[in-house]
Coordinates of C-alpha atoms and ligand atoms in Angstrom, one line a residue:
Chain A
X141 CA -11.1 11.6 39.4
X142 CA -9.4 8.4 40.4
X143 CA -11.7 6.0 42.5
X144 CA -10.5 2.5 43.2
X145 CA -12.9 0.2 45.0
X146 CA -11.9 -3.0 46.7
X147 CA -9.1 -3.7 44.3
X148 CA -7.4 -7.3 44.6
X149 CA -4.5 -8.3 42.4
X150 CA -3.6 -11.8 43.2
X151 CA -0.6 -13.7 41.3
X152 CA -0.7 -17.4 41.5
X153 CA 1.9 -19.6 40.3
X154 CA 1.1 -23.2 40.9
X155 CA 0.0 -23.7 44.5
X156 CA 1.4 -20.4 46.1
X157 CA -0.3 -17.2 45.6
X158 CA 0.9 -13.8 46.0
X159 CA -1.7 -11.1 47.2
X160 CA 0.1 -8.0 45.8
X161 CA -3.1 -5.8 46.4
X162 CA -5.3 -7.2 49.2
X163 CA -8.5 -5.2 49.0
X164 CA -7.4 -1.3 48.2
X165 CA -10.0 1.5 47.9
X166 CA -8.5 4.9 47.3
X167 CA -10.1 8.0 46.0
X168 CA -8.1 10.7 44.4
X169 CA -9.9 14.2 43.5
X170 CA -9.0 16.3 40.6
X171 CA -6.1 18.4 41.2
X172 CA -4.7 16.5 44.1
X173 CA -1.0 15.5 44.7
X174 CA -0.5 11.8 46.2
X175 CA 2.5 10.2 47.2
X176 CA 2.4 6.5 47.5
X177 CA 4.9 5.1 49.9
X178 CA 5.7 1.8 51.3
X179 CA 8.6 -0.7 51.4
X180 CA 9.8 -2.7 48.6
X181 CA 7.4 -5.4 47.4
X182 CA 4.4 -3.9 49.3
X183 CA 2.3 -3.2 46.0
X184 CA 2.9 0.3 45.1
X185 CA 3.9 -0.5 41.3
X186 CA 1.1 -3.0 41.1
X187 CA -1.4 -0.3 42.3
X188 CA 0.1 2.5 40.0
X189 CA -0.1 0.1 36.9
X190 CA -3.6 -0.5 37.8
X191 CA -4.4 3.2 38.0
X192 CA -2.4 3.6 34.6
X193 CA -4.6 1.0 33.0
X194 CA -1.5 -1.1 32.3
X195 CA -2.6 -3.9 34.3
X196 CA -6.0 -5.2 35.3
X197 CA -7.2 -6.0 38.8
X198 CA -8.0 -9.5 39.7
X199 CA -11.2 -8.2 41.3
X200 CA -12.6 -4.7 42.1
X201 CA -13.8 -1.6 40.2
X202 CA -11.8 1.2 38.9
X203 CA -13.6 4.5 37.8
X204 CA -11.6 7.2 35.9
X205 CA -13.5 10.3 35.6
X206 CA -16.6 8.4 36.3
X207 CA -16.1 5.8 33.7
X208 CA -15.8 2.2 34.7
X209 CA -12.4 1.2 33.4
X210 CA -12.1 -2.4 34.8
X211 CA -14.5 -3.6 32.0
X212 CA -12.8 -2.1 29.0
X213 CA -10.9 -3.9 26.4
X214 CA -7.4 -3.4 25.1
X215 CA -8.3 -1.0 22.5
X216 CA -10.3 1.5 24.7
X217 CA -7.7 1.3 27.4
X218 CA -5.2 2.4 25.0
X219 CA -7.3 5.6 24.1
X220 CA -7.6 6.1 28.0
X221 CA -3.9 5.8 28.4
X222 CA -3.3 7.9 25.4
X223 CA -5.8 10.8 26.3
X224 CA -5.9 10.9 30.1
X225 CA -2.7 9.5 31.4
X226 CA 1.0 10.7 31.5
X227 CA 3.6 8.2 32.6
X228 CA 6.9 9.0 34.1
X229 CA 8.9 5.8 34.8
X230 CA 11.7 5.2 37.1
X231 CA 14.0 3.8 34.3
X232 CA 12.7 6.6 32.0
X233 CA 11.5 4.1 29.3
X234 CA 12.6 6.2 26.3
X235 CA 12.9 4.4 22.8
X236 CA 16.7 4.5 22.2
X237 CA 16.6 4.7 18.5
X238 CA 14.1 7.6 18.3
X239 CA 15.6 11.0 19.2
X240 CA 14.3 13.2 21.9
X241 CA 11.6 14.9 20.1
X242 CA 10.4 11.9 18.4
X243 CA 10.0 10.2 21.8
X244 CA 8.2 13.1 23.2
X245 CA 5.9 13.1 20.0
X246 CA 4.9 9.4 20.5
X247 CA 1.7 9.9 22.5
X248 CA 0.6 12.6 20.0
X249 CA 1.5 10.2 17.1
X250 CA -1.0 7.6 18.6
X251 CA -3.5 10.4 19.3
X252 CA -3.3 11.2 15.4
X253 CA -2.3 14.7 15.9
X254 CA -0.9 16.1 12.5
X255 CA 2.9 16.3 12.2
X256 CA 3.5 20.0 12.3
X257 CA 1.2 20.4 15.3
X258 CA 2.9 17.5 16.9
X259 CA 6.3 18.9 16.5
X260 CA 4.9 22.3 17.9
X261 CA 3.4 20.7 20.9
X262 CA 6.5 18.3 21.7
X263 CA 8.8 21.3 21.6
X264 CA 6.6 23.2 24.0
X265 CA 6.8 20.3 26.2
X266 CA 10.5 20.2 25.9
X267 CA 10.8 23.8 26.6
X268 CA 8.8 23.5 29.9
X269 CA 11.4 21.0 31.3
X270 CA 14.0 23.2 29.9
X271 CA 15.8 20.9 27.4
X272 CA 14.3 22.1 24.1
X273 CA 18.0 22.5 22.9
X274 CA 18.6 18.7 23.0
X275 CA 15.6 17.9 20.9
X276 CA 17.6 16.1 18.1
X277 CA 19.7 14.2 20.4
X278 CA 19.4 10.5 21.1
X279 CA 18.3 9.4 24.6
X280 CA 21.7 7.8 25.0
X281 CA 23.5 11.1 24.5
X282 CA 21.7 12.5 27.6
X283 CA 22.4 12.2 31.3
X284 CA 20.0 10.5 33.6
X285 CA 18.4 13.6 34.8
X286 CA 18.0 15.0 31.3
X287 CA 16.5 11.7 30.2
X288 CA 13.9 12.0 32.9
X289 CA 13.1 15.3 31.9
X290 CA 12.5 14.0 28.3
X291 CA 10.2 11.4 29.8
X292 CA 8.4 14.2 31.9
X293 CA 8.1 16.0 28.8
X294 CA 6.6 12.9 26.9
X295 CA 4.0 12.6 29.7
X296 CA 3.0 16.5 29.4
X297 CA 3.0 16.7 25.6
X298 CA -0.6 15.5 25.2
X299 CA -1.7 17.6 28.4
X300 CA -3.2 14.6 30.0
X301 CA -5.3 15.5 33.1
X302 CA -3.3 12.8 35.2
X303 CA 0.2 12.3 35.6
X304 CA 1.5 9.0 37.1
X305 CA 5.0 8.7 38.2
X306 CA 6.5 5.3 39.6
X307 CA 9.7 6.4 41.5
X308 CA 10.7 9.2 39.2
X309 CA 13.6 10.2 41.4
X310 CA 14.7 6.7 42.1
X311 CA 17.5 6.4 39.8
X312 CA 18.7 9.9 40.0
X313 CA 21.1 11.7 42.7
X314 CA 19.3 13.8 45.3
X315 CA 20.1 17.2 43.6
X316 CA 18.4 16.1 40.3
X317 CA 15.8 14.1 42.1
X318 CA 14.8 17.4 44.0
X319 CA 14.5 19.2 40.6
X320 CA 12.3 16.7 39.3
X321 CA 10.1 17.0 42.5
X322 CA 10.0 20.8 42.3
X323 CA 8.8 20.2 38.6
X324 CA 6.1 17.9 39.8
X325 CA 4.9 20.5 42.5
X326 CA 4.8 23.0 39.8
X327 CA 2.6 20.8 37.6
X328 CA 0.4 20.4 40.6
X329 CA 0.0 24.1 41.0
X330 CA -0.8 24.3 37.4
X331 CA -3.6 21.9 38.1
X332 CA -2.7 18.4 37.2
X333 CA -3.7 15.5 39.2
X334 CA -0.4 13.8 40.2
X335 CA 0.1 10.3 41.7
X336 CA 3.8 9.7 42.7
X337 CA 5.5 6.7 44.1
X338 CA 8.5 7.1 46.3
X339 CA 10.8 5.3 48.6
X340 CA 12.1 8.5 49.8
X341 CA 10.4 10.0 53.2
X342 CA 11.9 13.5 52.5
X343 CA 10.2 13.6 49.4
X344 CA 7.0 12.1 50.9
X345 CA 7.0 15.0 53.6
X346 CA 6.7 17.6 50.9
X347 CA 3.8 16.0 49.1
X348 CA 0.1 17.1 50.5
X349 CA -1.2 13.8 50.6
X350 CA 0.6 10.6 51.6
X351 CA -0.9 7.0 51.3
X352 CA 1.0 4.3 52.9
X353 CA 0.9 0.7 51.6
X354 CA 2.1 -2.4 53.5
X355 CA 1.6 -5.9 52.1
X356 CA -1.1 -4.7 49.7
X357 CA -3.1 -2.9 52.2
X358 CA -3.5 0.9 52.7
X359 CA -2.1 1.4 56.3
X360 CA -2.5 5.2 56.5
X361 CA -3.8 8.0 54.3
X362 CA -2.9 11.6 55.5
X363 CA -3.6 14.9 54.2
X364 CA -1.6 18.0 55.1
X365 CA -3.8 21.2 55.1
X366 CA -0.9 23.7 55.1
X367 CA 0.4 24.1 51.7
X368 CA 2.2 26.9 49.8
Chain B
X245 CA -1.2 6.7 13.1
X246 CA -1.4 6.8 9.4
X247 CA 0.1 4.7 6.8
X248 CA 2.6 7.2 5.5
X249 CA 4.0 7.6 9.1
X250 CA 3.9 3.6 9.7
X251 CA 6.1 3.4 6.4
X252 CA 8.7 6.0 7.6
X253 CA 8.8 4.3 10.8
X254 CA 9.4 0.8 9.2
X255 CA 12.1 2.3 7.0
X256 CA 13.8 4.0 10.0
X257 CA 13.8 0.7 12.0
X258 CA 15.0 -1.3 9.0
X259 CA 17.7 1.4 8.5
X260 CA 18.9 0.8 12.1
X261 CA 19.9 -2.7 11.5
X262 CA 20.9 -2.6 7.8
X263 CA 23.1 -5.8 7.7
X264 CA 20.2 -7.7 9.4
X265 CA 17.6 -6.2 6.9
X266 CA 19.7 -7.0 4.0
X267 CA 20.1 -10.6 5.0
X268 CA 16.2 -10.8 5.6
X269 CA 15.9 -9.5 2.0
X270 CA 18.3 -11.8 0.6
X271 CA 16.0 -14.7 0.8
X272 CA 13.2 -12.7 -1.0
X273 CA 15.8 -11.3 -3.6
X274 CA 17.2 -14.7 -4.4
X275 CA 13.7 -16.3 -4.7
X276 CA 12.2 -13.7 -6.7
X277 CA 15.2 -13.3 -9.1
X278 CA 15.2 -17.1 -9.4
X279 CA 11.7 -17.1 -10.4
X280 CA 12.0 -14.5 -13.1
X281 CA 15.2 -15.9 -14.4
X282 CA 13.9 -19.3 -14.8
X283 CA 10.6 -18.4 -16.2
X284 CA 12.2 -15.7 -18.7
X285 CA 14.9 -18.1 -19.9
X286 CA 12.6 -20.9 -20.3
X287 CA 10.2 -18.8 -22.3
X288 CA 13.1 -17.4 -24.3
X289 CA 14.3 -21.0 -25.0
X290 CA 10.8 -22.0 -25.9
X291 CA 10.3 -19.2 -28.4
X292 CA 13.6 -19.9 -29.9
X293 CA 13.2 -23.5 -30.2
X294 CA 9.8 -23.1 -31.9
X295 CA 10.9 -20.5 -34.1
X296 CA 14.1 -22.5 -35.1
X297 CA 11.8 -25.4 -36.0
X298 CA 9.4 -23.3 -37.8
X299 CA 12.4 -22.1 -39.8
X300 CA 13.4 -25.5 -40.8
X301 CA 9.9 -25.9 -42.4
X302 CA 6.7 -26.2 -40.1
X303 CA 5.2 -28.6 -42.7
X304 CA 8.3 -30.9 -42.7
X305 CA 7.8 -34.6 -42.3
X306 CA 10.8 -36.8 -41.9
X307 CA 10.7 -40.2 -43.2
X308 CA 13.2 -42.8 -41.8
X309 CA 13.4 -46.2 -43.4
X310 CA 14.9 -49.1 -41.7
X311 CA 13.7 -51.6 -44.0
X312 CA 14.1 -55.4 -43.7
X313 CA 15.9 -58.3 -45.7
X314 CA 16.6 -57.2 -49.3
X315 CA 13.9 -54.7 -49.2
X316 CA 15.8 -52.0 -47.3
X317 CA 14.9 -48.9 -49.1
X318 CA 12.5 -46.9 -51.3
X319 CA 13.8 -45.3 -54.3
X320 CA 13.8 -41.6 -55.0
X321 CA 11.7 -42.2 -58.1
X322 CA 9.0 -44.0 -56.2
X323 CA 8.6 -41.4 -53.6
X324 CA 8.7 -38.6 -56.3
X325 CA 5.8 -40.4 -58.0
X326 CA 4.0 -40.4 -55.0
X327 CA 4.3 -36.6 -54.5
X328 CA 3.3 -36.0 -58.1
X329 CA 0.1 -38.5 -57.7
X330 CA -0.9 -36.4 -54.8
X331 CA -0.1 -32.6 -55.4
X332 CA -3.1 -31.5 -52.9
X333 CA -1.4 -33.3 -50.0
X334 CA 2.4 -33.4 -50.6
X335 CA 4.4 -30.5 -51.8
X336 CA 7.8 -31.9 -52.3
X337 CA 10.0 -34.8 -51.4
X338 CA 13.8 -34.8 -51.3
X339 CA 16.1 -37.5 -50.2
X340 CA 18.2 -36.6 -47.2
X341 CA 21.3 -38.9 -47.5
X342 CA 23.7 -38.2 -44.7
X343 CA 27.3 -38.9 -45.5
X344 CA 30.0 -38.5 -43.0
X345 CA 32.6 -36.1 -44.8
X346 CA 35.8 -34.3 -44.2
X347 CA 35.5 -30.9 -46.0
X348 CA 38.8 -29.5 -46.7
X349 CA 40.1 -26.1 -48.3
X350 CA 43.8 -25.9 -48.3
X351 CA 45.1 -27.0 -44.9
X352 CA 41.6 -26.3 -43.1
X353 CA 39.2 -29.2 -42.8
X354 CA 36.1 -29.6 -40.8
X355 CA 34.4 -32.9 -40.3
X356 CA 30.6 -33.0 -40.7
X357 CA 27.7 -34.7 -42.3
X358 CA 27.3 -33.8 -46.0
X359 CA 23.7 -34.1 -46.9
X360 CA 22.6 -35.7 -50.4
X361 CA 19.6 -33.9 -51.5
X362 CA 17.6 -32.9 -54.7
X363 CA 16.6 -29.7 -56.1
X364 CA 13.4 -29.4 -53.9
X365 CA 15.4 -29.5 -50.5
X366 CA 15.6 -25.8 -50.1
X367 CA 12.0 -25.3 -50.6
X368 CA 11.1 -28.1 -48.1
X369 CA 13.3 -27.0 -45.5
X370 CA 12.2 -23.3 -46.2
X371 CA 16.0 -22.1 -46.6
X372 CA 16.8 -19.3 -48.7
X373 CA 20.3 -18.4 -50.2
X374 CA 22.5 -15.4 -49.4
X375 CA 24.6 -15.9 -52.4
X376 CA 24.8 -18.0 -55.6
X377 CA 22.3 -20.6 -56.5
X378 CA 20.6 -23.8 -55.3
X379 CA 21.2 -27.1 -56.7
X380 CA 19.4 -27.7 -60.0
X381 CA 17.8 -30.6 -61.6
X382 CA 20.7 -30.8 -63.9
X383 CA 23.2 -31.3 -60.9
X384 CA 21.1 -34.1 -59.7
X385 CA 20.7 -35.6 -63.1
X386 CA 24.5 -35.3 -64.0
X387 CA 25.8 -36.2 -60.7
X388 CA 27.6 -32.9 -60.7
X389 CA 30.2 -32.0 -58.1
X390 CA 28.6 -28.8 -57.0
X391 CA 27.7 -27.9 -53.5
X392 CA 25.7 -25.4 -51.4
X393 CA 27.2 -24.6 -48.0
X394 CA 26.2 -23.0 -44.7
X395 CA 27.7 -19.7 -43.3
X396 CA 29.6 -22.0 -40.6
X397 CA 31.6 -23.4 -43.5
X398 CA 32.3 -20.1 -45.1
X399 CA 33.7 -18.8 -41.9
X400 CA 35.6 -21.9 -41.1
X401 CA 37.0 -22.9 -44.6
X402 CA 37.0 -19.6 -46.4
X403 CA 37.8 -17.1 -43.7
X404 CA 34.6 -15.4 -44.3
X405 CA 35.6 -14.6 -47.9
X406 CA 33.4 -15.1 -50.7
X407 CA 33.5 -18.9 -51.5
X408 CA 31.3 -18.9 -54.6
X409 CA 33.1 -20.8 -57.5
X410 CA 35.8 -21.9 -55.0
X411 CA 37.0 -25.5 -54.8
X412 CA 36.2 -27.6 -51.7
X413 CA 37.3 -31.1 -51.2
X414 CA 34.9 -33.6 -49.7
X415 CA 36.2 -36.9 -48.7
X416 CA 39.0 -36.2 -51.5
X417 CA 36.6 -35.3 -54.2
X418 CA 36.8 -31.7 -55.5
X419 CA 33.4 -29.8 -55.5
X420 CA 32.7 -26.3 -56.5
X421 CA 30.6 -24.1 -54.1
X422 CA 27.7 -22.7 -56.1
X423 CA 25.6 -21.3 -53.3
X424 CA 25.6 -20.1 -49.8
X425 CA 22.6 -20.6 -47.3
X426 CA 21.2 -17.7 -45.3
X427 CA 22.7 -17.5 -41.9
X428 CA 20.0 -18.6 -39.3
X429 CA 22.1 -19.6 -36.2
X430 CA 25.0 -17.1 -35.7
X431 CA 27.1 -19.2 -37.9
X432 CA 27.5 -21.8 -35.1
X433 CA 28.5 -25.2 -35.6
X434 CA 25.2 -26.2 -33.9
X435 CA 22.2 -25.8 -36.2
X436 CA 21.4 -25.3 -39.7
X437 CA 24.5 -23.0 -40.7
X438 CA 26.6 -26.3 -40.5
X439 CA 25.6 -27.4 -43.7
X440 CA 27.1 -29.0 -46.9
X441 CA 24.4 -29.9 -49.5
X442 CA 25.5 -32.0 -52.5
X443 CA 23.4 -34.0 -55.2
X444 CA 22.0 -37.1 -53.6
X445 CA 23.2 -38.9 -56.9
X446 CA 26.6 -37.9 -56.0
X447 CA 26.5 -38.7 -52.4
X448 CA 25.3 -42.1 -53.3
X449 CA 28.7 -42.5 -55.0
X450 CA 30.6 -41.1 -52.2
X451 CA 28.8 -42.7 -49.3
X452 CA 27.8 -46.0 -51.0
X453 CA 24.7 -45.9 -48.8
X454 CA 20.9 -46.4 -49.1
X455 CA 18.8 -43.5 -49.0
X456 CA 16.9 -44.2 -45.7
X457 CA 15.8 -40.6 -45.0
X458 CA 13.5 -38.6 -46.9
X459 CA 12.4 -35.0 -46.2
X460 CA 8.8 -34.3 -47.1
X461 CA 6.8 -31.1 -47.0
X462 CA 3.1 -31.2 -46.8
X463 CA 1.3 -29.1 -49.5
X464 CA 0.1 -26.8 -46.7
X465 CA 0.1 -26.6 -42.9
X466 CA -3.5 -28.2 -43.0
X467 CA -2.4 -31.3 -44.8
X468 CA 0.2 -32.3 -42.5
X469 CA -2.1 -35.0 -41.0
X470 CA -3.1 -36.3 -44.5
X471 CA 0.4 -36.3 -45.6
X472 CA 1.3 -38.4 -42.7
X473 CA -1.6 -40.8 -43.3
X474 CA -0.7 -41.0 -47.2
X475 CA 3.1 -41.6 -46.4
X476 CA 2.1 -44.3 -43.6
X477 CA -0.2 -46.0 -46.1
X478 CA 2.3 -46.0 -48.9
X479 CA 5.2 -47.3 -46.7
X480 CA 2.9 -50.0 -45.0
X481 CA 2.2 -51.3 -48.7
X482 CA 5.9 -51.7 -48.9
X483 CA 7.0 -53.2 -45.7
X484 CA 3.8 -54.7 -44.3
X485 CA 4.6 -53.4 -40.8
X486 CA 5.3 -50.0 -39.2
X487 CA 8.3 -51.5 -37.4
X488 CA 10.3 -50.7 -40.6
X489 CA 9.9 -47.0 -40.9
X490 CA 9.3 -44.0 -38.8
X491 CA 7.3 -40.6 -39.7
X492 CA 8.2 -37.7 -37.6
X493 CA 6.3 -34.4 -38.2
X494 CA 7.5 -31.0 -37.3
X495 CA 4.4 -30.1 -35.5
X496 CA 4.4 -33.4 -33.3
X497 CA 8.2 -32.5 -32.5
X498 CA 7.3 -28.9 -31.4
X499 CA 4.5 -30.2 -29.4
X500 CA 6.7 -32.7 -27.7
X501 CA 9.4 -30.1 -27.2
X502 CA 6.7 -27.8 -25.7
X503 CA 5.6 -30.3 -23.4
X504 CA 9.1 -31.2 -22.4
X505 CA 10.1 -27.4 -21.7
X506 CA 6.7 -27.2 -19.9
X507 CA 7.6 -29.9 -17.7
X508 CA 11.1 -28.7 -17.0
X509 CA 9.6 -25.1 -16.4
X510 CA 7.0 -26.4 -13.8
X511 CA 10.0 -28.2 -12.0
X512 CA 12.4 -25.4 -12.0
X513 CA 9.8 -22.8 -10.7
X514 CA 8.8 -25.4 -8.0
X515 CA 12.6 -25.2 -7.0
X516 CA 12.4 -21.5 -7.3
X517 CA 9.2 -21.3 -5.3
X518 CA 10.8 -23.4 -2.5
X519 CA 13.6 -20.8 -2.2
X520 CA 10.9 -18.1 -2.0
X521 CA 9.2 -19.7 0.6
X522 CA 12.6 -20.3 2.4
X523 CA 13.1 -16.5 2.0
X524 CA 9.5 -15.9 3.6
X525 CA 10.4 -18.2 6.5
X526 CA 13.4 -16.1 7.0
X527 CA 11.4 -12.8 6.9
X528 CA 9.2 -14.5 9.6
X529 CA 12.0 -15.8 11.7
X530 CA 13.7 -12.1 11.7
X531 CA 10.5 -10.5 12.6
X532 CA 9.9 -12.9 15.5
X533 CA 13.4 -12.1 16.7
X534 CA 12.6 -8.4 16.2
X535 CA 9.4 -8.6 18.2
X536 CA 10.9 -10.4 21.2
X537 CA 13.9 -7.9 21.0
X538 CA 11.8 -5.0 21.0
X539 CA 9.3 -6.4 23.7
X540 CA 10.1 -3.4 25.8
X541 CA 9.8 -0.7 23.1
X542 CA 6.3 -2.4 22.5
X543 CA 5.6 -2.0 26.1
X544 CA 6.4 1.7 25.9
X545 CA 4.4 2.3 22.9
X546 CA 1.5 0.7 24.4
X547 CA 1.8 2.7 27.8
X548 CA 1.8 5.8 25.5
X549 CA -1.5 4.8 24.0
X550 CA -0.6 2.6 21.0
X551 CA -3.6 0.4 20.2
X552 CA -3.0 -3.5 19.3
X553 CA -3.9 -2.4 15.7
X554 CA -1.2 0.4 15.9
X555 CA 1.3 -2.3 16.9
X556 CA 0.2 -4.9 14.6
X557 CA 0.4 -2.3 11.7
X558 CA 3.9 -1.4 12.5
X559 CA 5.4 -4.8 12.2
X560 CA 3.1 -5.7 9.3
X561 CA 4.3 -2.6 7.4
X562 CA 7.9 -3.4 8.4
X563 CA 7.7 -7.1 7.0
X564 CA 6.0 -5.8 3.8
X565 CA 8.5 -3.0 3.4
X566 CA 11.4 -5.6 3.9
X567 CA 9.9 -8.0 1.3
X568 CA 8.7 -5.2 -1.0
X569 CA 12.1 -3.8 -1.2
X570 CA 13.6 -7.2 -1.5
X571 CA 11.2 -8.1 -4.2
X572 CA 11.9 -5.1 -6.2
X573 CA 15.7 -5.6 -6.1
X574 CA 15.0 -9.2 -6.9
X575 CA 13.0 -8.2 -10.0
X576 CA 15.9 -5.9 -11.1
X577 CA 18.4 -8.7 -10.5
X578 CA 16.1 -11.3 -12.3
X579 CA 15.6 -9.2 -15.5
X580 CA 19.3 -8.4 -15.6
X581 CA 20.3 -11.9 -15.0
X582 CA 17.9 -13.4 -17.3
X583 CA 19.0 -11.1 -20.3
X584 CA 22.6 -11.7 -19.5
X585 CA 22.0 -15.4 -19.4
X586 CA 20.3 -15.3 -22.6
X587 CA 22.9 -13.5 -24.2
X588 CA 25.4 -16.1 -23.1
X589 CA 23.5 -19.0 -24.2
X590 CA 22.8 -17.1 -27.5
X591 CA 19.1 -17.0 -27.7
X592 CA 16.8 -13.9 -28.2
X593 CA 15.7 -12.7 -24.8
X594 CA 11.9 -12.7 -24.2
X595 CA 10.9 -11.2 -20.8
X596 CA 8.2 -12.9 -19.0
X597 CA 6.0 -10.3 -17.7
X598 CA 3.6 -12.6 -15.8
X599 CA 6.4 -14.0 -14.0
X600 CA 7.3 -10.6 -12.6
X601 CA 3.9 -9.9 -11.6
X602 CA 3.5 -13.1 -9.8
X603 CA 7.0 -13.0 -8.1
X604 CA 6.2 -9.6 -6.8
X605 CA 2.8 -10.5 -5.5
X606 CA 4.1 -13.5 -4.1
X607 CA 7.1 -11.6 -2.2
X608 CA 4.4 -9.1 -1.1
X609 CA 2.1 -11.9 0.1
X610 CA 5.1 -13.5 1.9
X611 CA 5.6 -10.1 3.7
X612 CA 1.9 -10.0 4.9
X613 CA 1.6 -13.9 5.6
X614 CA 5.0 -14.4 7.3
X615 CA 4.8 -10.9 8.9
X616 CA 1.3 -11.5 10.3
X617 CA 2.1 -14.1 13.1
X618 CA 5.0 -12.1 14.7
X619 CA 3.2 -8.9 14.2
X620 CA -0.1 -10.4 16.0
X621 CA 2.2 -11.7 18.8
X622 CA 3.7 -8.3 19.2
X623 CA 0.2 -6.7 19.3
X624 CA -1.1 -8.9 21.8
X625 CA 1.5 -8.3 24.4
X626 CA 0.2 -7.3 27.9
X627 CA 1.5 -3.7 28.1
X628 CA 3.0 -4.3 31.8
X629 CA 4.6 -7.7 30.9
X630 CA 6.1 -6.0 27.8
X631 CA 7.3 -3.1 29.8
X632 CA 8.9 -5.2 32.5
X633 CA 10.7 -7.3 29.9
X634 CA 14.6 -7.3 30.0
Ligands
ATP879 N1 4.1 -10.6 37.4 C1 4.2 -10.8 38.6 N2 4.3 -12.2 38.9 C2 4.1 -12.7 40.1 N3 4.3 -11.8 41.3 C3 4.4 -10.5 41.0 C4 4.3 -9.9 39.8 N4 4.5 -8.6 39.7 C5 4.6 -8.3 41.0 N5 4.5 -9.3 41.9 C6 4.6 -9.4 43.4 O1 3.9 -8.6 43.8 C7 4.3 -7.9 44.8 C8 4.2 -6.3 44.8 O2 5.1 -6.0 43.8 P1 5.2 -4.5 43.4 O3 6.1 -4.4 42.2 O4 3.9 -3.8 43.2 O5 6.0 -3.8 44.6 P2 6.8 -2.4 44.8 O6 5.8 -1.9 46.0 O7 6.5 -1.7 43.6 O8 8.1 -2.9 45.2 P3 9.4 -1.7 44.8 O9 9.4 -0.7 45.8 O10 10.6 -2.7 45.0 O11 9.2 -1.3 43.2 C9 5.7 -8.3 45.0 O12 5.6 -9.3 46.0 C10 6.0 -8.9 43.8 O13 6.7 -10.1 43.8
MG880 MG1 7.8 -0.8 42.2

């Protein structure tokens, strides 16, 4: 499903250069649930942004569903993001002046789904995360946990095969964080491919496959066989 | 994303910051309104001036004689003879002897220029009477103390009452009003309603001046040039040099006026165009600010699958909606303002349709033109940089 081969991401400002990713190869199968763990500045987000087609690697190839994404230009990448990927960000990234349902409809809007169907799909997604009753509220009128659910609903609305979550629990207290994690697990059981970044080892422990990154290099990649 | 959605989105985002959107539109509103007001007023003015001059007799040629030495004038009889000898070219000739006068009825008086004329004057000036009669040959011949007055004097001296057969004193001499000229300019003191016509023979006695001005009408519109040539040859024969007389024909005046008004219009439209341009730069400025402010929003939209074209379209539509709404408001204000101004000035209002079309297309073009650069900037943002923007 996701196949990164020898990915480098090098930021150079003037004479110094930062090797955010220093040769990463990673293969994620369809239906896997992968946690990326590492200390701050280790390159987790950089890796995730490349997987999410938000950023392009300095070198290396990236295949998504067998298609080489690294050579695509912006318009094609936009379609890939729109149809294959769902993002959940640490800071929710909802558009403040749009209400909850409008936010959830956005990916469908850019996909060209007609308005009535869009509304229906968005409501279904909101229902799945359990806040369909807040559909007409503005994001600022919701708690952090609720906003994160909205952003999950937005990621789910277009039913993309891959869900990418960059520290989705980072801004939440441990109880709401746990709820979000449970939800991710449920999505995994339903067959979604999920890549999740976390700092939190107790969360990482519950995820079947854990990839550790340090200074832009993968230091370990462990799979748990026992799973509920 | 289709166009209808883009429009709804644009309206929404404009509605989210109403004051700013309004200020942005203000530049466009003022620019468009200014263009329409100026062009409409100028074309109203042009139409008015031309029709006034045509009312005064389109075939009219005014002869002014300054003369020299003992030979300062040409007699009315000589002029009359010229007219009679050339009936195909010249229609009528009348002296036009201006006499500074104080017209008085009871205790009310009005200071004006009385004009000494002959019986053809009305015909030359294409004036009609609304009451009474014109001056007759016998009035001229007998130096009668009869006069024809304009409606301004009726209003000022007779309180709008019927002045016929009433007495009016001109510089202390009693005259009888025999006719009233048709109103042409709202009975205002400017223009042809402020008129006091008396026989030139009588005027000569009162004013003791030479007849230095004649009003001549060409036989038809087509003989204006011929009449001009004829008068020129005749007067050159009298004075040797054209330094001593001037011929002004109405067509030339209208042409000159048209040129003058045209120049003024161009200048004013230029000024208005600059204000429209400034308005456009305002739109661009706000759009740039809005792009910067909404960098993060752009990043979010891109992460959700908005193509560069989607983003470009969103901002372009926003700019177009801003300047389109501004343009429509400007057109409304422009038409309203121009008609009120025309009313205040007292000229009939002529709406300039081309100016509306031009002003609107310009404001739409400004939306596209000045909105394009900020929109393109937004569409080219790298999604991850935009997302990280604080
Ligand atoms: N735009 C950039 N320009 C320069 N350096 C950058 C840029 N983005 C990231 N980096 C650097 O790349 C390295 C990896 O950053 P990244 O955001 O991937 O870390 P992270 O593992 O997600 O950390 P955290 O857990 O704090 O989110 C860091 O050293 C960072 O300073
Ligand atoms: Mg990070």
